[in-house]
Coordinates of C-alpha atoms in Angstrom, one line a residue:
M1 CA 0.3 -0.1 0.0
V2 CA 2.7 2.2 1.1
N3 CA 4.8 0.8 -2.5
S4 CA 2.3 1.9 -4.3
L5 CA 1.3 5.9 -2.8
S6 CA 5.4 6.3 -3.2
S7 CA 5.0 5.2 -6.7
V8 CA 1.8 7.2 -7.7
I9 CA 3.6 10.4 -6.0
M10 CA 7.2 10.4 -7.6
G11 CA 4.7 10.3 -11.0
L12 CA 3.0 13.2 -10.2
A13 CA 6.5 14.4 -8.8
Q14 CA 8.2 14.1 -12.0
I15 CA 5.1 15.0 -14.6
L16 CA 5.4 18.0 -12.3
F17 CA 9.3 18.6 -12.7
R18 CA 9.0 17.8 -16.5
T19 CA 6.2 20.3 -17.6
P20 CA 8.2 23.0 -19.0
F21 CA 8.2 26.2 -16.8
K22 CA 6.6 28.4 -19.4
F23 CA 3.6 26.3 -19.4
Y24 CA 2.6 27.0 -15.1
L25 CA 3.3 30.5 -15.7
A26 CA 0.7 30.8 -19.1
L27 CA -1.5 28.3 -17.1
F28 CA -0.9 30.8 -14.2
L29 CA -2.0 33.3 -16.4
V30 CA -4.9 32.7 -18.1
F31 CA -6.8 31.8 -14.7
G32 CA -5.4 35.2 -13.6
L33 CA -6.8 37.2 -16.7
R34 CA -10.4 34.4 -15.6
V35 CA -10.5 34.9 -12.4
R36 CA -10.0 38.2 -12.0
G37 CA -13.5 40.2 -11.2
Q38 CA -15.6 37.2 -12.3
T39 CA -17.5 38.0 -8.3
S40 CA -21.0 36.9 -7.8
G41 CA -21.0 37.8 -4.0
E42 CA -22.6 40.3 -2.2
N43 CA -20.5 42.9 -1.3
C44 CA -17.7 44.4 -4.0
P45 CA -15.5 45.9 -4.9
C46 CA -15.8 44.1 -7.9
P47 CA -13.1 45.1 -10.5
C48 CA -14.4 44.4 -14.2
A49 CA -12.7 41.3 -16.0
D50 CA -10.2 41.8 -19.1
Y51 CA -13.3 40.5 -21.3
Q52 CA -15.5 42.9 -19.5
D53 CA -13.1 46.4 -19.8
K54 CA -12.8 45.6 -23.4
K55 CA -16.5 45.9 -23.9
L56 CA -16.9 48.8 -21.6
L57 CA -14.3 50.7 -24.0
P58 CA -16.1 52.0 -25.8
Y59 CA -18.0 53.5 -24.0
S60 CA -16.1 55.4 -21.6
Q61 CA -13.8 56.3 -24.6
S62 CA -16.1 57.8 -26.3
T63 CA -20.3 59.6 -27.0
C64 CA -23.1 57.8 -29.1
F65 CA -25.0 61.1 -29.8
S66 CA -22.1 63.7 -31.9
D67 CA -25.1 66.4 -31.2
I68 CA -26.3 65.6 -27.5
E69 CA -27.9 69.5 -26.9
K70 CA -30.0 69.6 -30.2
L71 CA -31.5 65.7 -30.1
R72 CA -31.7 67.1 -26.3
A73 CA -34.0 70.3 -28.7
S74 CA -35.7 67.5 -30.7
L75 CA -37.2 64.8 -29.2
P76 CA -41.1 65.5 -27.6
V77 CA -40.4 66.3 -24.2
Y78 CA -38.1 68.1 -23.2
P79 CA -35.4 66.0 -21.4
A80 CA -36.0 64.9 -17.5
D81 CA -31.7 66.7 -15.5
G82 CA -30.0 64.2 -13.6
N83 CA -27.5 67.0 -13.2
Q84 CA -24.8 64.3 -13.1
A85 CA -26.3 62.4 -9.5
K86 CA -23.3 58.9 -10.3
I87 CA -25.7 56.0 -10.9
R88 CA -23.8 52.7 -11.1
F89 CA -25.2 50.1 -13.2
Q90 CA -24.3 45.7 -13.3
F91 CA -22.1 44.8 -16.5
L92 CA -22.4 41.2 -16.4
T93 CA -21.2 38.5 -19.0
W94 CA -23.4 38.1 -21.7
S95 CA -24.4 39.9 -24.8
S96 CA -28.0 40.4 -24.6
Q97 CA -27.4 41.8 -20.8
W98 CA -24.3 44.2 -22.3
I99 CA -26.6 45.2 -24.8
S100 CA -29.7 46.8 -23.0
S101 CA -27.2 47.6 -20.6
F102 CA -25.3 50.2 -23.2
I103 CA -28.8 51.2 -24.6
V104 CA -30.2 52.2 -21.1
G105 CA -26.6 53.3 -20.1
I106 CA -26.2 56.2 -22.9
I107 CA -29.3 57.5 -23.0
T108 CA -28.5 57.7 -18.8
K109 CA -25.7 59.9 -19.4
E110 CA -25.7 61.2 -22.9
I111 CA -30.1 62.4 -22.7
L112 CA -30.9 62.0 -18.9
N113 CA -27.7 63.8 -17.9
F114 CA -26.5 60.8 -14.6
K115 CA -22.7 60.1 -14.0
L116 CA -22.6 56.8 -14.8
E117 CA -20.5 54.0 -13.5
W118 CA -20.0 49.6 -14.2
V119 CA -19.9 47.9 -11.3
C120 CA -19.5 43.7 -13.0
A121 CA -20.4 40.5 -11.9
S122 CA -19.8 37.3 -13.5
S123 CA -23.3 36.8 -12.9
G124 CA -27.3 37.4 -11.9
N125 CA -26.3 35.9 -8.6
N126 CA -27.2 38.2 -6.4
A127 CA -27.2 40.4 -7.8
N128 CA -30.1 42.2 -5.0
A129 CA -27.9 42.0 -2.3
R130 CA -25.7 43.8 -4.5
I131 CA -27.7 46.7 -5.3
S132 CA -29.0 46.6 -1.3
N133 CA -25.9 46.5 0.0
G134 CA -25.7 49.7 -1.7
H135 CA -22.5 48.6 -4.2
A136 CA -24.7 49.0 -7.4
D137 CA -27.9 50.9 -7.9
A138 CA -29.2 49.5 -10.6
C139 CA -29.2 46.1 -13.2
I140 CA -30.7 46.1 -16.3
E141 CA -31.6 41.8 -17.7
F142 CA -31.8 40.4 -14.2
W143 CA -33.8 36.7 -14.6
Y144 CA -36.0 36.9 -12.5
E145 CA -37.6 33.0 -11.4
T146 CA -33.8 31.9 -11.4
Y147 CA -33.0 33.7 -9.1
Y148 CA -36.1 34.5 -7.6
A149 CA -35.6 33.5 -3.8
Q150 CA -33.1 36.4 -3.7
A151 CA -35.4 38.3 -5.2
L152 CA -38.1 38.1 -2.8
E153 CA -35.8 38.3 0.3
Y154 CA -35.0 41.8 -1.0
I155 CA -37.8 42.8 -2.9
S156 CA -41.0 41.9 -1.1
Q157 CA -39.2 41.2 2.5
K158 CA -36.4 43.9 3.0
Q159 CA -38.0 46.5 0.4
T160 CA -34.5 47.7 -0.6
V161 CA -34.8 46.4 -4.2
V162 CA -37.0 48.5 -6.5
D163 CA -38.3 45.9 -9.1
L164 CA -39.5 48.5 -12.4
G165 CA -40.7 45.9 -14.2
D166 CA -40.1 43.6 -17.4
L167 CA -37.4 44.2 -20.2
G168 CA -38.9 43.6 -22.6
Y169 CA -37.9 40.4 -24.7
P170 CA -38.3 37.3 -23.3
A171 CA -35.6 34.5 -21.4
R172 CA -36.1 30.9 -21.3
A173 CA -33.4 27.9 -21.4
G174 CA -34.4 25.0 -23.7
V175 CA -33.8 21.8 -25.8
Y176 CA -33.2 22.8 -29.9
I177 CA -32.5 21.0 -32.8
P178 CA -32.2 22.4 -36.3
T179 CA -35.0 23.6 -38.7
Y180 CA -33.9 20.7 -40.9
T181 CA -34.2 17.6 -38.3
S182 CA -38.5 17.1 -40.1
E183 CA -36.2 16.5 -43.0
L184 CA -33.4 13.4 -41.2
Y185 CA -36.9 11.8 -40.0
L186 CA -38.7 11.1 -43.4
S187 CA -36.0 8.7 -44.3
L188 CA -36.3 6.3 -41.1
P189 CA -38.1 2.9 -41.2
L190 CA -40.6 4.3 -39.7
G191 CA -43.7 1.8 -41.7
S192 CA -45.9 3.5 -44.0
D193 CA -45.3 7.3 -45.3
S194 CA -48.3 8.4 -43.4
F195 CA -46.7 8.1 -40.1
K196 CA -43.1 9.3 -41.5
A197 CA -44.8 12.4 -41.8
Y198 CA -46.3 12.4 -38.6
V199 CA -43.2 12.0 -37.3
S200 CA -41.3 14.8 -39.2
R201 CA -44.2 17.4 -38.8
G202 CA -43.4 16.5 -34.3
S203 CA -39.9 16.8 -34.9
M204 CA -40.2 19.1 -31.5
Y205 CA -42.7 17.4 -28.9
Y206 CA -40.4 15.5 -26.8
E207 CA -42.1 12.0 -27.7
A208 CA -40.6 11.6 -31.3
F209 CA -37.6 11.2 -29.0
T210 CA -39.3 7.8 -27.3
L211 CA -39.4 6.7 -31.2
P212 CA -36.5 4.0 -31.2
E213 CA -35.5 4.5 -35.0
V214 CA -34.9 8.3 -33.5
V215 CA -33.0 7.2 -31.1
A216 CA -31.2 5.5 -32.8
L217 CA -30.7 7.9 -35.1
Y218 CA -28.7 10.0 -32.6
A219 CA -27.2 7.0 -30.8
S220 CA -25.3 5.8 -34.1
Q221 CA -23.3 8.9 -35.4
N222 CA -19.8 9.3 -35.7
D223 CA -18.3 12.4 -35.2
T224 CA -14.3 11.9 -34.0
E225 CA -14.0 14.7 -36.1
V226 CA -16.7 17.0 -35.1
I227 CA -15.1 16.8 -31.8
Q228 CA -12.0 17.8 -32.6
G229 CA -9.9 20.2 -31.0
L230 CA -12.8 20.6 -28.4
T231 CA -13.0 18.8 -24.7
Q232 CA -15.9 17.2 -23.1
G233 CA -15.5 18.0 -19.4
Y234 CA -19.3 16.6 -17.2
S235 CA -21.7 14.2 -18.7
F236 CA -24.9 12.9 -17.0
T237 CA -25.1 9.4 -18.0
P238 CA -29.5 7.4 -16.2
P239 CA -28.9 4.7 -15.4
W240 CA -30.2 2.9 -18.9
C241 CA -28.5 4.4 -21.1
N242 CA -24.6 3.2 -21.6
P243 CA -22.0 6.7 -21.3
W244 CA -21.8 8.3 -24.4
N245 CA -18.9 7.6 -26.7
S246 CA -18.0 9.8 -30.3
T247 CA -17.8 6.9 -32.1
G248 CA -21.3 6.0 -31.6
F249 CA -20.1 2.2 -30.7
G250 CA -22.0 0.9 -28.0
N251 CA -24.8 4.2 -28.0
N252 CA -28.0 3.6 -26.5
C253 CA -29.5 7.1 -26.2
I254 CA -29.4 10.8 -28.3
D255 CA -26.5 12.4 -26.2
I256 CA -28.1 16.0 -25.5
K257 CA -24.7 19.3 -25.7
G258 CA -24.6 21.4 -22.9
E259 CA -22.3 24.6 -21.9
K260 CA -21.9 24.0 -18.7
E261 CA -23.6 21.6 -16.4
Y262 CA -24.2 24.2 -12.8
Y263 CA -26.6 26.6 -15.7
D264 CA -28.8 22.1 -15.2
T265 CA -30.3 23.1 -12.7
E266 CA -33.9 20.7 -14.5
L267 CA -32.5 19.2 -17.8
H268 CA -31.3 16.7 -15.3
Q269 CA -34.2 15.7 -13.3
I270 CA -36.5 16.4 -16.6
I271 CA -34.3 12.8 -18.0
F272 CA -34.6 10.7 -15.5
N273 CA -38.3 11.8 -14.4
L274 CA -39.3 11.1 -18.3
K275 CA -37.6 8.3 -19.0
L276 CA -36.0 10.1 -21.6
N277 CA -33.4 7.8 -23.7
M278 CA -31.1 10.0 -23.5
T279 CA -27.7 11.3 -21.5
V280 CA -25.5 14.9 -22.4
S281 CA -22.5 16.2 -22.2
Y282 CA -20.4 19.4 -21.7
W283 CA -18.5 21.5 -23.8
G284 CA -18.2 24.9 -22.2
I285 CA -20.3 27.3 -24.6
S286 CA -17.8 26.8 -26.6
G287 CA -17.2 24.1 -27.2
M288 CA -20.9 23.0 -27.4
E289 CA -21.2 26.6 -29.8
T290 CA -18.9 24.8 -32.2
Y291 CA -19.7 21.1 -32.5
T292 CA -23.2 22.2 -33.3
Q293 CA -22.5 24.3 -35.8
R294 CA -19.7 21.7 -37.3
K295 CA -23.4 19.0 -37.2
I296 CA -25.6 21.8 -38.9
K297 CA -22.7 22.1 -41.5
R298 CA -23.3 18.6 -42.5
R299 CA -27.1 18.8 -41.9
E300 CA -26.9 16.4 -39.3
P301 CA -29.0 15.2 -36.0
V302 CA -28.1 16.8 -32.6
V303 CA -30.1 17.3 -29.8
F304 CA -29.0 20.8 -27.5
K305 CA -29.3 22.8 -25.0
Y306 CA -28.7 26.2 -24.5
W307 CA -30.9 29.7 -23.2
I308 CA -32.4 32.3 -25.1
P309 CA -31.5 35.0 -25.6
E310 CA -28.0 34.5 -26.9
P311 CA -26.2 36.2 -30.2
F312 CA -25.9 32.3 -31.5
M313 CA -29.0 31.4 -31.9
S314 CA -30.3 34.4 -33.3
V315 CA -28.2 33.8 -36.2
L316 CA -29.9 29.8 -35.9
D317 CA -33.1 28.1 -37.7
Y318 CA -34.2 26.2 -34.7
H319 CA -37.0 24.4 -33.5
R320 CA -37.0 24.5 -29.9
I321 CA -38.4 20.8 -27.9
L322 CA -42.0 20.7 -26.3
F323 CA -41.8 19.2 -23.2
P324 CA -45.0 18.3 -21.1
E325 CA -46.2 22.0 -19.9
Y326 CA -44.7 24.4 -17.2
S327 CA -46.1 24.2 -14.5
Q328 CA -44.7 25.3 -10.3
E329 CA -46.5 22.5 -9.0
C330 CA -44.1 20.7 -10.9
H331 CA -40.6 23.1 -10.1
L332 CA -41.7 22.8 -6.2
N333 CA -39.4 20.0 -5.0
N334 CA -36.2 21.7 -7.8
T335 CA -33.0 19.8 -5.6
R336 CA -31.1 21.5 -8.7
A337 CA -29.1 18.0 -8.1
L338 CA -26.5 17.0 -10.6
T339 CA -27.8 13.2 -10.3
G340 CA -31.1 13.8 -11.5
S341 CA -33.3 13.5 -8.3
G342 CA -35.7 16.2 -7.7
S343 CA -39.5 16.7 -9.3
V344 CA -39.1 18.5 -12.1
D345 CA -40.9 16.3 -15.2
C346 CA -42.1 19.7 -16.9
D347 CA -40.4 22.1 -19.1
F348 CA -38.1 24.7 -18.3
P349 CA -40.1 27.8 -16.8
G350 CA -40.0 30.9 -18.9
V351 CA -37.6 33.5 -17.1
S352 CA -38.9 37.7 -16.8
L353 CA -35.7 40.0 -17.7
K354 CA -36.3 42.8 -14.9
K355 CA -35.5 45.6 -14.2
L356 CA -33.4 46.5 -11.1
S357 CA -33.1 49.3 -8.9
S358 CA -32.1 50.7 -5.2
K359 CA -34.6 51.8 -3.5
R360 CA -32.5 55.9 -2.5
I361 CA -32.5 56.3 -6.1
V362 CA -36.7 55.8 -7.1
T363 CA -38.0 58.7 -5.4
D364 CA -41.2 60.4 -6.0
D365 CA -39.2 63.7 -4.6
V366 CA -39.7 66.1 -7.8
N367 CA -36.8 68.1 -6.2
S368 CA -34.3 65.2 -6.4
D369 CA -31.4 64.9 -9.3
Y370 CA -33.3 60.9 -9.7
F371 CA -36.7 62.2 -9.4
G372 CA -37.1 61.1 -13.4
F373 CA -35.2 58.5 -13.5
K374 CA -37.7 55.4 -12.1
S375 CA -39.7 56.8 -14.9
F376 CA -37.6 56.4 -17.4
M377 CA -36.3 52.9 -16.0
R378 CA -40.9 51.3 -16.1
R379 CA -41.0 52.3 -19.7
V380 CA -38.0 50.9 -21.0
D381 CA -38.7 48.7 -23.6
I382 CA -36.6 46.2 -25.8
P383 CA -39.3 44.8 -27.7
E384 CA -37.7 40.1 -28.6
T385 CA -37.8 41.6 -32.4
E386 CA -35.4 44.6 -32.0
M387 CA -33.1 42.3 -29.6
D388 CA -32.1 39.8 -32.4
K389 CA -31.9 41.7 -34.4
L390 CA -29.3 43.0 -32.6
L391 CA -27.6 39.9 -31.6
Q392 CA -27.5 39.3 -35.1
E393 CA -25.2 42.1 -35.8
V394 CA -23.0 40.6 -32.6
K395 CA -22.5 37.3 -33.7
N396 CA -21.7 38.2 -37.2
G397 CA -19.0 40.4 -36.7
T398 CA -21.1 43.7 -37.7
Y399 CA -21.2 45.5 -35.0
N400 CA -19.9 44.7 -31.4
E401 CA -22.3 44.8 -28.1
Y402 CA -21.5 48.9 -28.0
E403 CA -22.1 49.9 -31.8
A404 CA -24.6 47.5 -31.9
A405 CA -26.4 49.8 -29.1
C406 CA -25.4 53.6 -30.3
N407 CA -26.6 52.9 -33.8
W408 CA -29.9 50.7 -32.8
L409 CA -30.2 54.4 -30.3
K410 CA -29.8 56.4 -33.9
D411 CA -31.7 54.3 -36.2
S412 CA -34.3 53.8 -33.5
T413 CA -37.3 56.9 -32.4
A414 CA -39.1 53.8 -30.5
W415 CA -37.1 55.1 -27.2
W416 CA -38.3 58.5 -27.5
N417 CA -41.4 57.2 -25.4
W418 CA -39.2 56.7 -22.4
I419 CA -37.6 59.4 -21.6
P420 CA -39.2 61.8 -19.0
E421 CA -40.4 64.8 -19.2
Q422 CA -38.7 66.9 -16.9
T423 CA -40.9 67.9 -13.8
C424 CA -39.9 71.3 -12.4
K425 CA -39.7 71.5 -9.0
I426 CA -41.7 72.7 -6.7
G427 CA -42.1 77.0 -7.5
E428 CA -40.9 76.0 -11.2
V429 CA -42.4 77.6 -14.3
K430 CA -42.2 75.3 -17.6
E431 CA -40.5 78.3 -20.6
V432 CA -41.1 77.4 -24.4
G433 CA -39.9 74.1 -25.2
G434 CA -40.3 72.7 -22.3
A435 CA -37.9 74.0 -19.9
C436 CA -38.0 75.0 -16.1
M437 CA -37.5 78.6 -14.7
I438 CA -38.1 80.3 -11.2
P439 CA -40.9 81.7 -11.3
S440 CA -40.7 85.7 -10.4
L441 CA -41.6 86.5 -7.0
S442 CA -45.3 87.2 -6.5
Q443 CA -45.5 89.0 -3.6
D444 CA -48.6 89.1 -0.5
F445 CA -47.1 90.8 2.3
N446 CA -50.9 90.4 3.7
Y447 CA -51.7 93.7 4.7
I448 CA -54.2 94.8 6.1
S449 CA -57.1 94.6 4.2
T450 CA -58.5 98.9 3.4
G451 CA -62.2 97.3 4.2
V452 CA -61.0 96.4 7.5
R453 CA -59.5 99.5 8.2
Y454 CA -62.0 102.1 7.2
F455 CA -65.0 99.6 9.0
T456 CA -62.3 99.6 12.3
I457 CA -62.4 103.9 11.7
F458 CA -66.0 103.0 11.7
L459 CA -66.3 101.6 15.0
A460 CA -64.2 104.0 16.3
S461 CA -65.8 107.3 14.3
I462 CA -69.2 105.4 16.7
V463 CA -67.5 105.4 19.9
F464 CA -66.7 109.1 19.5
I465 CA -69.7 110.4 18.4
L466 CA -71.5 109.2 21.1
A467 CA -68.9 109.8 23.5
V468 CA -69.2 114.0 22.7
I469 CA -73.1 113.0 22.6
F470 CA -72.8 111.9 26.0
A471 CA -70.7 114.5 27.7
T472 CA -72.9 117.8 26.3
W473 CA -75.8 116.0 27.2
T474 CA -74.3 115.8 30.6
F475 CA -72.8 119.7 30.5
V476 CA -76.3 121.3 29.0
H477 CA -78.3 119.0 32.0
S478 CA -75.6 119.4 35.6
A479 CA -77.8 121.5 37.1
T480 CA -80.3 118.8 37.1
P481 CA -80.9 116.8 40.2
I482 CA -79.9 113.4 39.0
I483 CA -75.8 114.4 36.7
L484 CA -75.5 116.4 40.2
A485 CA -75.8 112.9 42.1
S486 CA -74.0 111.1 38.8
Q487 CA -71.1 113.4 38.6
P488 CA -70.4 115.6 36.5
L489 CA -66.6 115.2 36.3
A490 CA -66.8 111.5 36.9
L491 CA -69.3 111.1 33.6
Y492 CA -66.6 113.5 31.4
Q493 CA -64.5 111.5 32.5
M494 CA -65.6 108.1 31.5
C495 CA -66.5 110.0 27.9
F496 CA -62.7 111.1 27.8
G497 CA -61.1 107.7 27.7
A498 CA -63.3 105.7 26.3
V499 CA -61.7 108.2 22.5
I500 CA -58.9 107.6 24.3
S501 CA -58.5 104.2 24.6
T502 CA -60.9 103.5 21.5
S503 CA -58.1 105.7 19.5
S504 CA -56.0 103.1 19.3
T505 CA -57.8 100.8 16.9
I506 CA -56.9 103.3 14.5
F507 CA -52.7 103.2 15.3
S508 CA -52.7 99.8 15.3
G509 CA -54.7 99.3 11.8
M510 CA -51.0 100.8 9.7
D511 CA -48.6 98.9 8.0
D512 CA -45.6 99.5 6.0
R513 CA -47.8 99.9 2.8
E514 CA -47.8 103.2 3.3
Y515 CA -45.4 104.2 6.3
S516 CA -41.4 103.6 7.4
P517 CA -40.6 100.8 10.3
S518 CA -39.7 103.2 12.5
M519 CA -42.9 104.8 12.7
L520 CA -44.4 102.0 12.7
G521 CA -42.6 101.9 16.1
T522 CA -43.8 104.5 17.4
T523 CA -47.5 104.0 16.3
C524 CA -47.3 100.6 17.9
N525 CA -46.2 101.3 20.8
L526 CA -48.5 104.8 20.9
S527 CA -51.9 102.8 20.5
I528 CA -50.4 100.3 23.8
W529 CA -49.8 104.3 25.4
L530 CA -53.5 105.2 24.0
W531 CA -55.5 102.0 25.2
G532 CA -53.4 101.9 28.6
L533 CA -54.0 105.4 29.9
G534 CA -57.7 105.4 27.7
F535 CA -58.1 102.7 30.7
A536 CA -56.5 104.5 33.1
I537 CA -59.1 108.1 32.9
T538 CA -62.2 106.4 32.3
Y539 CA -61.3 103.9 35.3
T540 CA -60.3 106.5 38.3
G541 CA -63.2 108.3 36.9
M542 CA -65.0 105.6 38.2
L543 CA -63.3 104.8 40.7
T544 CA -63.5 107.8 42.3
K545 CA -67.1 108.4 41.3
L546 CA -67.5 105.2 43.8
W547 CA -65.4 106.3 47.0
K548 CA -67.6 109.6 46.9
V549 CA -70.5 107.7 46.7
Q550 CA -68.9 106.0 50.2
Y551 CA -67.8 108.9 52.0
L552 CA -70.3 110.4 51.3
L553 CA -73.3 107.1 52.5
N554 CA -69.6 107.7 55.3
S555 CA -70.3 110.7 55.8
A556 CA -73.8 110.5 56.5
V557 CA -73.4 107.7 59.2
N558 CA -70.9 109.6 61.1
K559 CA -72.5 112.9 61.0
L560 CA -69.5 114.2 59.0
K561 CA -69.7 117.2 56.5
V562 CA -70.0 116.6 52.4
S563 CA -67.6 119.8 52.1
Q564 CA -64.8 117.5 52.9
L565 CA -64.2 116.3 49.7
T566 CA -64.3 118.4 47.1
N567 CA -63.8 117.8 43.2
A568 CA -60.2 119.0 43.4
T569 CA -59.6 115.9 45.5
T570 CA -61.3 114.1 42.8
A571 CA -58.9 115.4 40.3
L572 CA -55.9 114.5 42.1
I573 CA -57.2 111.1 42.5
M574 CA -57.3 110.3 39.0
I575 CA -54.2 112.7 37.6
A576 CA -52.3 110.5 40.1
G577 CA -53.9 107.3 38.1
I578 CA -52.8 108.2 35.0
L579 CA -48.9 109.5 36.5
V580 CA -48.6 105.8 37.9
E581 CA -50.5 103.9 34.6
G582 CA -48.0 106.7 32.8
L583 CA -44.4 105.6 34.3
V584 CA -45.1 101.4 34.1
L585 CA -45.4 102.5 30.6
G586 CA -43.0 104.4 30.1
I587 CA -40.1 102.5 32.0
W588 CA -42.0 99.5 30.0
S589 CA -41.4 101.2 26.7
I590 CA -37.6 102.6 27.6
V591 CA -36.9 98.4 29.3
D592 CA -38.8 96.7 25.8
G593 CA -41.5 98.0 24.1
F594 CA -43.0 97.2 21.1
K595 CA -41.1 97.2 17.5
W596 CA -42.4 97.1 14.6
K597 CA -41.2 94.0 11.8
R598 CA -42.0 91.4 8.9
T599 CA -41.3 87.7 10.1
C600 CA -41.4 84.4 7.1
L601 CA -43.5 82.5 8.2
E602 CA -42.0 80.0 5.5
T603 CA -40.1 80.2 1.9
D604 CA -40.1 78.5 -1.2
A605 CA -38.4 76.0 -2.8
F606 CA -35.3 78.5 -3.7
G607 CA -35.2 79.8 -0.5
R608 CA -37.6 83.5 -0.4
C609 CA -39.7 83.8 1.5
A610 CA -43.0 82.5 0.7
K611 CA -46.0 80.6 1.7
S612 CA -49.4 79.2 1.3
T613 CA -53.3 81.4 2.8
G614 CA -55.2 78.8 1.0
S615 CA -56.2 81.2 -1.2
M616 CA -54.6 82.1 -5.3
F617 CA -52.3 84.1 -3.7
Q618 CA -48.9 82.6 -2.8
V619 CA -48.0 84.8 1.3
E620 CA -45.0 86.1 1.2
K621 CA -45.1 87.8 4.6
Y622 CA -46.5 88.9 7.7
S623 CA -46.8 92.6 9.3
K624 CA -47.6 92.6 12.6
C625 CA -45.8 94.7 15.8
A626 CA -43.9 92.6 18.3
L627 CA -41.5 92.4 21.2

């Protein structure tokens, strides 16, 4: 046992040391170039691989449109402006994703005026997580059903990623045969011509592969020359089939040529559960395409597994094999196991290609630079026929992915309907042509209305007139006993106090429509003085009147002389009260008197003072006397 192990180790050592150093260096460089940037994890940095850098080079070195401003002006609507706000798109590894990302990216950068950056990854796996974790902002062509669990977590549960709808063209994996296959079936020994025709017409149905004659047609193929220069990787062989042999010798099943085994999460289960006489061999994407092209060139039978959209498929005439119709029930226990164990016994699911965005840049705030991005992304809709044309141009070598996207934008006006109209910020208005501008400010100073001022003067005038009438009446009837008993001096005093306090309302109704702030500061304080002094005059008159009545009653009881409380005495009491009120008002005016000012209640979107009053006008400022 030890000797055997030693022999193995020595043999490996000899192989390693005999191998030229250049081979290891080349292996290291190739592996390094392939691994660089090939991340599908949840976090970044996510550097781009060399082939991704090469694809992005035309985008970074040039602009698609030569006269962007002229184009923007010719669009049906004036486009929203991103003001160079940054958006990071995910750049993955296949042509349709590159083309659609370039289409969206060119518009985002050149028409909507965003600053665009690219974040590279090796697959759509964890695309939601990279957006949620802040390493990217958007992803074009996300395969929703393929990564359904991740989409459910970040879109529905955490709600950190926003689904902005389908991209337009569909995606689906499948098993395919060339269209000429139906002609090959007509040459099979299937009995009557009518049955041959029946099988020929039904060549795209999986049941055709259950016929022994059809199985023998594929199994007997000698592909020794076809596979030259190609390397087979993983293979799947169900228990009832022999391993596939390129010479055709001993084959009893149809071999499906696949690209990469880890893409096949259903095919092995379909074969196992439907008991199909099929095996699967994997050759890598390039190897599978080369094998298929060689077989098609020879017009020989071939069955291969691939997906759409893909440039290779866009130039082929093919039939898609129809397995039992897809249902969620049959995929309920999709184990994704390469052994074939699992519940899948129906066709591959159709895949919705989604546009994803970070919740951070999907906003309804019209003042945000990102406001138009959501509307634009929701409108992006690339038809399947258009994507097929673009993929054909790439496959035929007419253009690379960036050139195909740019030329499509130049030749088509369909994308014009995707452009969101510039939404003016709060308060802005549209000029002719659609551009937004800051309007001139229409100020409403909330002046006291003329009607209120006149009505106040009218009411004050009534008080003045009544005071004069009552004072005159008192003077005319001053010799009568009832007026003498009511104390004429007190009555005059109350009339005069009413006039003084009421006059304060006239000064309170003044504003800076006609008077300077310094003048209004004086009138604000004057109105308080008038009201206070008028109050003092009125109520000291009432006080002396009541005091005199009490004095007379006490004099009658105590038999005092009435002449001891004269009018001069009551006048002195009134003057004393007024002086006390005046002293208080004087101190207040000096220490903390009123100063007239304007107070801005609320500014508008442009930093100017503006607030709605609930009327048709903008309220900018509010006038008042304030401490």
